[in-house]
Coordinates of C-alpha atoms and ligand atoms in Angstrom, one line a residue:
M20 CA -5.6 37.2 6.9
K21 CA -6.3 34.3 4.5
K22 CA -4.3 31.2 5.3
R23 CA -1.8 30.1 3.1
E24 CA -2.5 27.5 0.9
W25 CA -0.4 24.2 1.4
I26 CA 1.8 23.1 -1.6
L27 CA 2.8 19.3 -1.0
R28 CA 4.5 16.9 -2.8
F29 CA 4.9 13.0 -3.1
A30 CA 8.0 12.0 -4.4
P31 CA 8.8 8.6 -4.8
S32 CA 11.4 6.8 -6.1
P33 CA 10.9 4.2 -8.5
T34 CA 12.0 1.2 -7.2
G35 CA 9.6 -1.3 -8.8
Y36 CA 6.6 -1.5 -6.4
L37 CA 4.6 1.1 -4.3
H38 CA 5.7 0.3 -0.5
V39 CA 2.8 0.7 1.8
G40 CA 5.1 3.0 3.5
G41 CA 5.3 5.2 0.5
A42 CA 1.4 4.7 0.1
R43 CA 0.6 6.1 3.7
T44 CA 2.9 9.1 2.8
A45 CA 1.2 9.9 -0.5
I46 CA -2.5 9.3 1.3
F47 CA -1.4 11.7 4.3
N48 CA -0.3 14.4 1.9
E49 CA -3.5 13.9 -0.2
L50 CA -5.4 14.3 2.8
L51 CA -3.6 17.4 4.0
K52 CA -4.3 19.0 0.6
Y53 CA -8.1 18.5 1.2
K54 CA -8.0 19.9 4.9
Y55 CA -5.8 22.9 4.3
N56 CA -7.1 23.7 0.5
G57 CA -3.9 23.0 -1.2
K58 CA -2.3 20.9 -4.1
L59 CA -0.4 17.8 -4.3
I60 CA 2.3 17.2 -6.8
L61 CA 3.4 14.2 -7.7
R62 CA 7.4 14.0 -8.4
I63 CA 9.2 11.0 -9.6
E64 CA 12.6 11.2 -7.9
D65 CA 14.3 9.0 -10.7
T66 CA 17.5 10.5 -10.9
D67 CA 19.3 7.0 -10.4
L68 CA 19.1 6.4 -13.9
A69 CA 20.7 2.9 -13.5
R70 CA 18.0 1.9 -11.2
S71 CA 15.0 3.8 -12.8
D72 CA 12.9 3.1 -15.9
K73 CA 9.7 4.5 -17.2
K74 CA 7.5 1.2 -16.3
L75 CA 8.6 1.1 -12.8
S76 CA 7.3 4.6 -12.6
E77 CA 4.2 3.7 -14.2
N78 CA 3.6 1.0 -11.7
I79 CA 3.8 3.5 -8.9
M80 CA 1.2 5.7 -10.5
Q81 CA -1.2 2.9 -11.3
A82 CA -1.0 1.9 -7.8
L83 CA -1.6 5.2 -6.5
E84 CA -4.6 5.7 -8.9
W85 CA -6.0 2.3 -8.0
L86 CA -5.9 3.7 -4.1
G87 CA -7.5 6.4 -5.3
V88 CA -5.2 9.0 -4.4
E89 CA -5.2 12.0 -6.5
W90 CA -2.8 14.5 -7.2
D91 CA -3.1 17.7 -9.1
Q92 CA 0.4 18.3 -10.8
G93 CA 3.0 16.0 -12.2
P94 CA 4.0 13.6 -12.6
F95 CA 7.3 15.7 -13.0
F96 CA 10.4 13.3 -13.8
Q97 CA 13.5 14.5 -12.2
S98 CA 15.6 12.5 -14.6
E99 CA 14.2 15.2 -17.1
R100 CA 15.7 17.7 -15.4
I101 CA 19.2 16.9 -14.7
N102 CA 20.8 20.1 -16.2
L103 CA 18.7 22.2 -14.1
Y104 CA 20.5 20.5 -10.9
K105 CA 24.0 21.0 -12.6
T106 CA 23.0 24.4 -13.2
K107 CA 22.0 25.1 -9.7
A108 CA 24.9 23.1 -8.4
Y109 CA 27.7 25.4 -9.9
Q110 CA 25.5 28.7 -8.9
L111 CA 26.4 27.5 -5.6
V112 CA 30.0 27.1 -6.2
E113 CA 30.3 30.7 -7.5
K114 CA 28.5 32.1 -4.7
G115 CA 31.2 30.2 -2.6
L116 CA 28.4 28.3 -0.8
A117 CA 29.7 25.0 -2.6
Y118 CA 33.2 23.6 -3.9
R119 CA 34.8 21.4 -6.1
C120 CA 36.3 18.2 -4.3
F121 CA 39.1 16.6 -5.9
C122 CA 39.5 13.9 -3.5
T123 CA 39.7 10.4 -4.9
K124 CA 37.9 7.5 -3.6
E125 CA 41.2 6.2 -2.4
E126 CA 42.0 9.2 0.0
L127 CA 38.5 9.3 1.3
E128 CA 38.8 5.7 2.1
K129 CA 41.7 6.2 4.1
E130 CA 40.1 9.0 6.0
R131 CA 37.2 6.8 6.6
E132 CA 39.4 4.0 8.1
K133 CA 41.2 6.4 10.0
A134 CA 38.2 8.0 11.6
H135 CA 37.0 4.4 12.1
K136 CA 39.9 3.2 14.0
E137 CA 40.0 6.4 16.2
S138 CA 36.4 5.2 16.7
K139 CA 35.1 8.3 15.2
S140 CA 32.2 8.6 12.7
F141 CA 33.8 9.9 9.5
R142 CA 33.0 13.2 8.3
Y143 CA 34.8 14.5 5.6
S144 CA 37.2 16.8 6.3
G145 CA 36.5 19.8 4.1
R146 CA 39.6 19.7 2.8
C147 CA 39.2 20.9 -0.7
S148 CA 37.2 23.9 0.3
S149 CA 40.8 25.6 0.9
L150 CA 41.8 25.1 -2.5
S151 CA 43.2 28.3 -3.9
Q152 CA 41.9 29.3 -7.5
E153 CA 45.4 28.2 -9.0
E154 CA 45.2 24.9 -7.5
I155 CA 41.7 24.6 -8.7
D156 CA 42.6 25.7 -12.3
D157 CA 45.5 23.2 -12.4
L158 CA 43.4 20.3 -11.3
L159 CA 40.7 21.3 -13.7
N160 CA 43.4 21.6 -16.6
S161 CA 44.6 18.1 -15.8
G162 CA 41.6 16.8 -16.4
K163 CA 40.7 15.5 -12.8
S164 CA 37.1 14.7 -12.0
Y165 CA 35.5 16.4 -9.0
V166 CA 32.4 16.2 -7.4
I167 CA 30.7 19.1 -5.5
R168 CA 30.3 19.7 -2.3
F169 CA 28.2 22.0 -0.1
K170 CA 29.7 24.0 2.7
M171 CA 27.7 22.8 5.6
P172 CA 28.1 24.9 8.7
N173 CA 29.1 23.2 11.6
K174 CA 26.7 24.0 14.5
E175 CA 24.0 22.6 16.5
F176 CA 20.7 22.2 14.1
V177 CA 17.3 22.9 15.7
F178 CA 14.0 23.0 13.5
N179 CA 10.5 22.7 14.7
D180 CA 8.8 19.5 13.1
L181 CA 5.1 19.5 12.3
I182 CA 4.6 16.5 14.0
R183 CA 7.3 15.9 16.4
G184 CA 7.7 19.2 17.5
E185 CA 11.6 20.7 18.0
V186 CA 14.2 18.3 16.4
V187 CA 17.9 18.8 17.5
F188 CA 21.1 17.9 16.0
P189 CA 24.0 18.4 18.0
K190 CA 27.5 20.2 16.4
D191 CA 29.4 17.7 14.2
S192 CA 26.2 15.6 13.0
F193 CA 27.2 16.5 9.3
D194 CA 29.7 17.3 6.9
D195 CA 30.0 18.9 3.6
F196 CA 27.8 16.7 1.6
V197 CA 27.8 15.9 -2.1
L198 CA 25.6 17.9 -4.4
M199 CA 26.7 16.8 -7.5
R200 CA 28.5 13.4 -8.6
S201 CA 31.5 13.6 -10.7
D202 CA 29.3 12.2 -13.4
Y203 CA 27.7 15.4 -13.1
T204 CA 24.1 13.7 -11.8
P205 CA 22.6 15.4 -8.9
T206 CA 22.4 13.7 -5.5
Y207 CA 19.2 13.1 -3.8
H208 CA 19.7 16.4 -1.6
L209 CA 20.2 18.6 -4.5
S210 CA 17.6 17.4 -6.7
V211 CA 14.9 17.7 -3.8
V212 CA 15.7 21.2 -3.0
V213 CA 16.2 22.5 -6.3
D214 CA 12.7 21.1 -7.0
D215 CA 10.9 21.9 -4.0
I216 CA 11.6 25.5 -4.3
E217 CA 10.7 25.5 -8.3
M218 CA 7.6 23.7 -7.5
G219 CA 6.9 26.3 -4.7
V220 CA 6.6 23.8 -2.1
T221 CA 5.2 25.0 1.3
H222 CA 4.8 21.7 3.4
V223 CA 7.2 18.7 3.2
I224 CA 5.4 15.2 4.6
R225 CA 7.7 12.6 4.4
G226 CA 8.8 9.1 6.4
E227 CA 10.9 9.5 9.5
D228 CA 13.7 8.0 7.8
H229 CA 14.5 11.6 6.0
I230 CA 14.7 13.4 9.1
S231 CA 18.6 13.8 9.6
N232 CA 18.3 14.9 5.8
T233 CA 16.3 18.1 6.9
P234 CA 19.1 20.2 8.4
K235 CA 20.8 19.5 5.2
H236 CA 18.0 20.8 3.0
I237 CA 17.2 23.7 5.2
E238 CA 20.7 25.0 5.1
L239 CA 20.3 24.5 0.9
F240 CA 17.2 26.5 0.8
R241 CA 19.1 28.9 2.4
A242 CA 21.8 28.7 0.2
F243 CA 19.4 29.3 -2.5
G244 CA 18.3 32.5 -1.0
M245 CA 15.0 30.8 0.1
E246 CA 12.9 30.4 3.0
P247 CA 12.6 26.9 3.7
P248 CA 9.2 24.7 3.5
R249 CA 7.7 23.7 6.9
F250 CA 8.8 19.8 7.6
G251 CA 6.7 17.0 9.3
H252 CA 8.0 13.3 9.7
L253 CA 5.5 10.4 9.7
P254 CA 6.0 7.7 12.2
L255 CA 8.0 4.8 11.4
I256 CA 6.0 1.6 10.3
L257 CA 7.0 -1.5 11.7
D258 CA 5.8 -5.3 11.8
V259 CA 3.9 -7.2 14.1
D260 CA 7.5 -7.9 15.7
R261 CA 8.4 -4.5 16.1
K262 CA 10.7 -4.6 13.4
R263 CA 10.9 -2.4 10.4
L264 CA 8.4 -3.4 8.0
S265 CA 10.4 -5.0 5.2
K266 CA 10.2 -8.0 2.7
R267 CA 11.0 -9.8 5.5
S268 CA 7.8 -9.1 7.2
G269 CA 5.6 -10.6 4.3
A270 CA 3.5 -8.3 2.0
V271 CA 4.5 -5.0 1.8
S272 CA 3.7 -3.4 -1.8
V273 CA 0.0 -1.7 -2.5
E274 CA 0.4 -4.3 -6.0
E275 CA 0.6 -7.3 -3.8
F276 CA -2.3 -6.4 -1.6
R277 CA -4.3 -5.4 -4.3
D278 CA -3.6 -8.9 -6.1
R279 CA -4.8 -10.6 -2.7
G280 CA -7.8 -9.3 -3.3
V281 CA -8.0 -6.3 -1.1
L282 CA -10.3 -3.5 -1.6
P283 CA -8.6 -0.2 -2.3
E284 CA -10.6 1.7 -0.2
A285 CA -9.8 -0.8 2.9
L286 CA -6.4 -0.4 2.2
Y287 CA -6.4 3.6 2.3
N288 CA -8.5 3.3 5.4
Y289 CA -6.2 1.1 6.9
L290 CA -3.2 2.9 5.9
V291 CA -4.8 6.2 7.5
L292 CA -4.6 4.8 10.9
L293 CA -1.2 4.1 10.5
G294 CA -0.1 7.3 12.4
W295 CA -3.3 9.0 12.7
S296 CA -6.6 8.7 14.7
S297 CA -9.6 11.0 15.0
G298 CA -9.3 11.1 18.9
D299 CA -11.9 8.7 19.5
D300 CA -12.2 5.1 19.0
R301 CA -13.8 5.0 15.4
E302 CA -11.8 3.2 12.8
F303 CA -13.8 3.4 9.7
F304 CA -13.9 6.2 7.6
S305 CA -15.2 7.5 4.4
K306 CA -12.7 9.5 2.0
E307 CA -15.2 12.2 2.4
E308 CA -15.0 12.1 6.2
L309 CA -11.2 12.0 6.1
K310 CA -11.2 15.2 4.2
K311 CA -13.0 17.0 6.7
E312 CA -11.4 15.3 9.8
F313 CA -8.0 14.6 9.1
S314 CA -5.6 16.9 10.4
V315 CA -1.8 17.2 10.9
E316 CA -2.3 17.8 14.7
R317 CA -3.6 14.3 15.0
I318 CA -0.9 12.7 13.7
H319 CA 1.2 10.7 16.0
S320 CA 4.8 10.8 16.1
S321 CA 5.4 7.3 17.8
P322 CA 5.9 4.3 15.4
A323 CA 2.8 2.6 14.0
I324 CA 2.5 -1.3 13.8
F325 CA 1.3 -2.9 10.4
D326 CA -0.7 -5.7 11.3
V327 CA -1.8 -7.8 8.1
K328 CA -4.5 -9.5 9.9
K329 CA -6.1 -6.4 10.9
L330 CA -5.9 -5.2 7.6
E331 CA -7.7 -8.4 6.3
W332 CA -10.3 -7.9 9.2
M333 CA -11.1 -4.5 7.9
N334 CA -11.1 -5.5 4.3
A335 CA -13.9 -8.5 5.0
K336 CA -15.9 -5.6 7.0
Y337 CA -15.6 -3.3 3.8
L338 CA -16.6 -6.0 1.5
S339 CA -20.2 -6.3 4.0
I340 CA -20.6 -2.6 3.8
I341 CA -19.9 -1.5 0.0
S342 CA -22.8 -1.1 -2.6
V343 CA -23.4 -4.5 -4.5
D344 CA -22.5 -2.4 -7.5
R345 CA -19.4 -1.7 -6.0
A346 CA -18.6 -5.0 -5.1
V347 CA -19.6 -6.5 -8.3
E348 CA -16.9 -3.8 -10.1
A349 CA -14.1 -4.8 -7.7
V350 CA -14.6 -8.5 -7.9
K351 CA -14.5 -8.3 -11.8
P352 CA -10.8 -8.7 -12.2
F353 CA -10.7 -12.2 -10.2
L354 CA -13.6 -13.7 -11.8
K355 CA -13.0 -17.1 -14.1
F356 CA -16.0 -16.1 -16.4
N357 CA -16.5 -13.1 -18.3
L358 CA -19.0 -11.0 -16.5
E359 CA -20.4 -9.7 -19.8
E360 CA -21.8 -13.1 -20.7
V361 CA -23.8 -13.3 -17.3
D362 CA -27.1 -12.2 -16.3
I363 CA -26.0 -9.2 -14.5
T364 CA -29.1 -9.0 -12.5
Y365 CA -28.8 -12.6 -11.3
F366 CA -25.1 -12.1 -10.5
K367 CA -26.0 -9.1 -8.4
K368 CA -28.0 -11.2 -6.4
V369 CA -25.4 -14.0 -5.9
I370 CA -22.9 -11.1 -5.0
E371 CA -25.2 -9.8 -2.4
L372 CA -25.6 -12.8 -0.7
H373 CA -22.3 -13.8 -0.4
K374 CA -20.3 -10.5 0.0
T375 CA -20.9 -10.1 3.8
R376 CA -18.9 -13.3 4.4
A377 CA -16.2 -13.3 1.9
R378 CA -12.6 -12.8 3.5
N379 CA -11.7 -10.9 0.3
L380 CA -12.0 -10.6 -3.6
I381 CA -10.4 -13.7 -4.4
D382 CA -12.7 -15.6 -2.0
L383 CA -15.5 -13.9 -3.2
A384 CA -14.8 -14.6 -6.8
D385 CA -14.4 -18.2 -5.8
V386 CA -17.6 -18.8 -3.9
V387 CA -19.8 -17.3 -6.7
K388 CA -18.2 -19.3 -9.3
P389 CA -20.6 -22.5 -8.9
Y390 CA -23.4 -20.4 -9.8
I391 CA -22.0 -19.0 -12.8
L392 CA -20.0 -21.8 -14.2
T393 CA -20.4 -25.8 -13.4
V394 CA -17.7 -26.3 -11.2
D395 CA -15.7 -29.8 -10.5
F396 CA -15.6 -29.3 -6.8
N397 CA -12.6 -31.2 -5.1
Y398 CA -14.4 -32.3 -2.1
D399 CA -11.9 -32.8 0.9
L400 CA -12.3 -36.1 2.7
S401 CA -11.9 -34.9 6.1
E402 CA -14.1 -32.1 5.7
A403 CA -16.7 -34.7 4.2
K404 CA -16.6 -37.1 7.0
K405 CA -17.4 -33.9 9.2
V406 CA -20.6 -33.6 7.4
L407 CA -21.1 -37.1 7.0
K408 CA -20.9 -38.9 10.2
K409 CA -23.2 -42.3 9.5
H410 CA -23.5 -44.0 6.3
D411 CA -27.2 -43.9 6.4
Y412 CA -26.6 -40.0 6.1
V413 CA -25.7 -40.7 2.5
N414 CA -29.0 -42.5 1.9
Y415 CA -30.8 -39.6 3.4
L416 CA -28.9 -37.2 1.0
Q417 CA -30.2 -39.4 -1.9
I418 CA -33.5 -39.2 -0.8
L419 CA -33.5 -35.2 -0.7
L420 CA -32.2 -35.2 -3.9
D421 CA -34.9 -37.5 -5.5
R422 CA -37.6 -35.2 -3.5
Y423 CA -35.9 -31.6 -4.9
S424 CA -35.6 -33.2 -8.3
K425 CA -39.9 -33.5 -8.0
I426 CA -40.5 -30.1 -6.6
E427 CA -42.0 -27.3 -9.3
S428 CA -40.9 -24.3 -7.3
F429 CA -37.1 -24.1 -6.3
S430 CA -38.1 -20.8 -3.8
V431 CA -36.2 -20.4 -0.5
Q432 CA -39.5 -21.5 1.1
A433 CA -40.0 -24.5 -0.7
V434 CA -36.7 -25.8 -0.5
E435 CA -36.6 -25.5 3.1
A436 CA -39.9 -26.9 3.7
E437 CA -39.1 -29.9 1.4
L438 CA -35.9 -30.7 3.6
R439 CA -37.4 -30.3 7.0
A440 CA -39.9 -32.5 6.1
L441 CA -37.8 -35.0 5.0
A442 CA -35.8 -34.7 8.4
S443 CA -38.8 -35.5 10.5
E444 CA -40.0 -38.0 8.2
L445 CA -36.7 -40.0 9.0
G446 CA -36.5 -38.6 12.5
V447 CA -33.4 -37.0 12.3
K448 CA -32.6 -33.5 13.2
A449 CA -32.6 -31.1 10.2
G450 CA -28.5 -30.4 10.8
V451 CA -28.1 -34.2 9.2
L452 CA -29.1 -32.9 5.8
I453 CA -28.2 -29.5 6.1
H454 CA -24.4 -29.7 6.5
P455 CA -23.7 -32.2 3.7
L456 CA -26.0 -30.3 1.7
R457 CA -24.1 -27.0 2.2
Y458 CA -21.0 -28.8 1.6
A459 CA -22.2 -30.5 -1.3
I460 CA -23.0 -27.4 -3.2
S461 CA -20.2 -25.2 -2.2
A462 CA -17.2 -27.4 -0.7
R463 CA -17.3 -25.4 2.4
R464 CA -18.9 -26.0 5.6
V465 CA -19.9 -22.5 6.3
G466 CA -21.7 -19.8 4.6
P467 CA -24.4 -17.9 4.2
P468 CA -28.3 -18.9 4.8
L469 CA -28.4 -22.3 3.3
F470 CA -31.7 -22.2 1.6
D471 CA -31.1 -18.8 -0.1
M472 CA -28.1 -20.4 -1.5
V473 CA -30.0 -23.4 -2.8
H474 CA -32.8 -21.3 -4.4
L475 CA -30.3 -19.1 -6.1
L476 CA -28.2 -21.9 -7.3
G477 CA -31.5 -23.1 -9.0
K478 CA -32.8 -26.8 -9.5
K479 CA -30.3 -27.9 -11.9
K480 CA -27.2 -27.1 -10.2
T481 CA -28.4 -28.2 -6.9
L482 CA -29.1 -31.6 -8.2
Y483 CA -26.0 -31.5 -10.1
Y484 CA -23.6 -30.9 -6.9
L485 CA -25.8 -33.2 -4.6
A486 CA -25.2 -36.2 -7.2
K487 CA -21.6 -35.4 -7.3
F488 CA -21.2 -35.2 -3.5
I489 CA -23.4 -38.5 -3.3
S490 CA -21.0 -40.3 -5.2
F491 CA -17.7 -38.7 -3.9
A492 CA -19.3 -40.2 -0.4
R493 CA -20.2 -43.5 -1.7
E494 CA -16.6 -44.2 -3.2
K495 CA -14.6 -42.2 -0.8
V496 CA -16.1 -41.7 2.4
F497 CA -18.0 -44.8 3.0
C498 CA -16.1 -47.5 1.0
Ligands
LIG518 N1 12.4 10.0 -3.0 C1 12.3 9.9 -1.7 C2 11.9 8.5 -1.2 O1 11.5 7.6 -1.7 C3 11.3 11.0 -0.9 C4 12.2 12.3 -1.0 C5 11.5 13.2 -0.1 O2 10.3 13.2 0.2 O3 12.1 14.3 0.4 O4 12.3 7.9 -0.2

């Protein structure tokens, strides 16, 4: 028998940015769609009209696109479907599966206080479910506002989660919850179930924070005469202190990581590991590999730890393994000059030399700048002292500058040979010249092979930076 294809959805609420937890949910749904030959629907849950605006939804979509998450249908906006939810709520009232609740806020507050005093958790009494038709009509005629509540059976609920196995909620866990508010807008429970039905969703893969909603949703599916989809709840994401990942933990949005120079492929790969593993110790996966290897069976149920340091490490590794062309494309938004005005063959060589050592795209954009623009380095006094231990060394650098100004070819071999010859003439180790030269041309003490850098930088710029550093040393280091 042919396996039924999985219809999945990613359903973010537009809160202004795409949280990495949401991004992980989107990624897992995307990968499951490939694995199970299915479809991914993007649905924007923007029924909270006061908090949602289109700009926020666009941010989320841009972040998903940047991350490389591909969906097949949508975006569908729940805010455009409010009437549908309303109709569906009344359908349940007609079937006797939901009812109008006229209880006022004050009445409910009293009930809540009473429960609190008795150290019980508050559950709505269900009082309005037993109103007679006559009483209802009177209340309606008097213009009293109401909400629609769902008649939630009071029993033990058991469902089989795709990730966590059997999940049990004891009797008394739920009350008759609200489907439609007094302003006729749907609650999340109603809109999510109506849409999952309308869109033919077969598998709901979402964060663990929704697990206690699932019995409500299952009952709602049944009330609408539908078999519920399969549910799978992804593990929580904690920070390194094992606290729930929140803004307090540092950056939590995809957009922030993008702006900090993280490559989308690195973030994607890192997020895949938050709750999934291949079963061996591999950590680097291309999207093509993931499309084949990802499976629901290997999603864990224990919390995942979001470790920014590990992401940064992975990002640096990614920078070293991606192609030069890809690195050029990725670094472009961070450059301080117009790439169109630069000799691209030359620029690629510069990127090739530096990308294996850059920490992120901001760092890469920074180290390549002196090759293209004439940079006014702000040399650091204490760093300079580390590379220039003695006053004489400044004079040696001056000699190096004079020699370099005289050589014809600025090839890697020529600049290296010249420096080494000078060091031996002076009777010092080559490092005496190498370290300050590196610092002079890059304002950094570490980097790629020095003579490759000097060669690529070229004679004019090398001499310029050397002269600049020598005068800095004379003025500030040995004054
Ligand atoms: N809109 C919900 C959220 O952003 C997700 C709803 C669901 O997946 O059922 O948390």
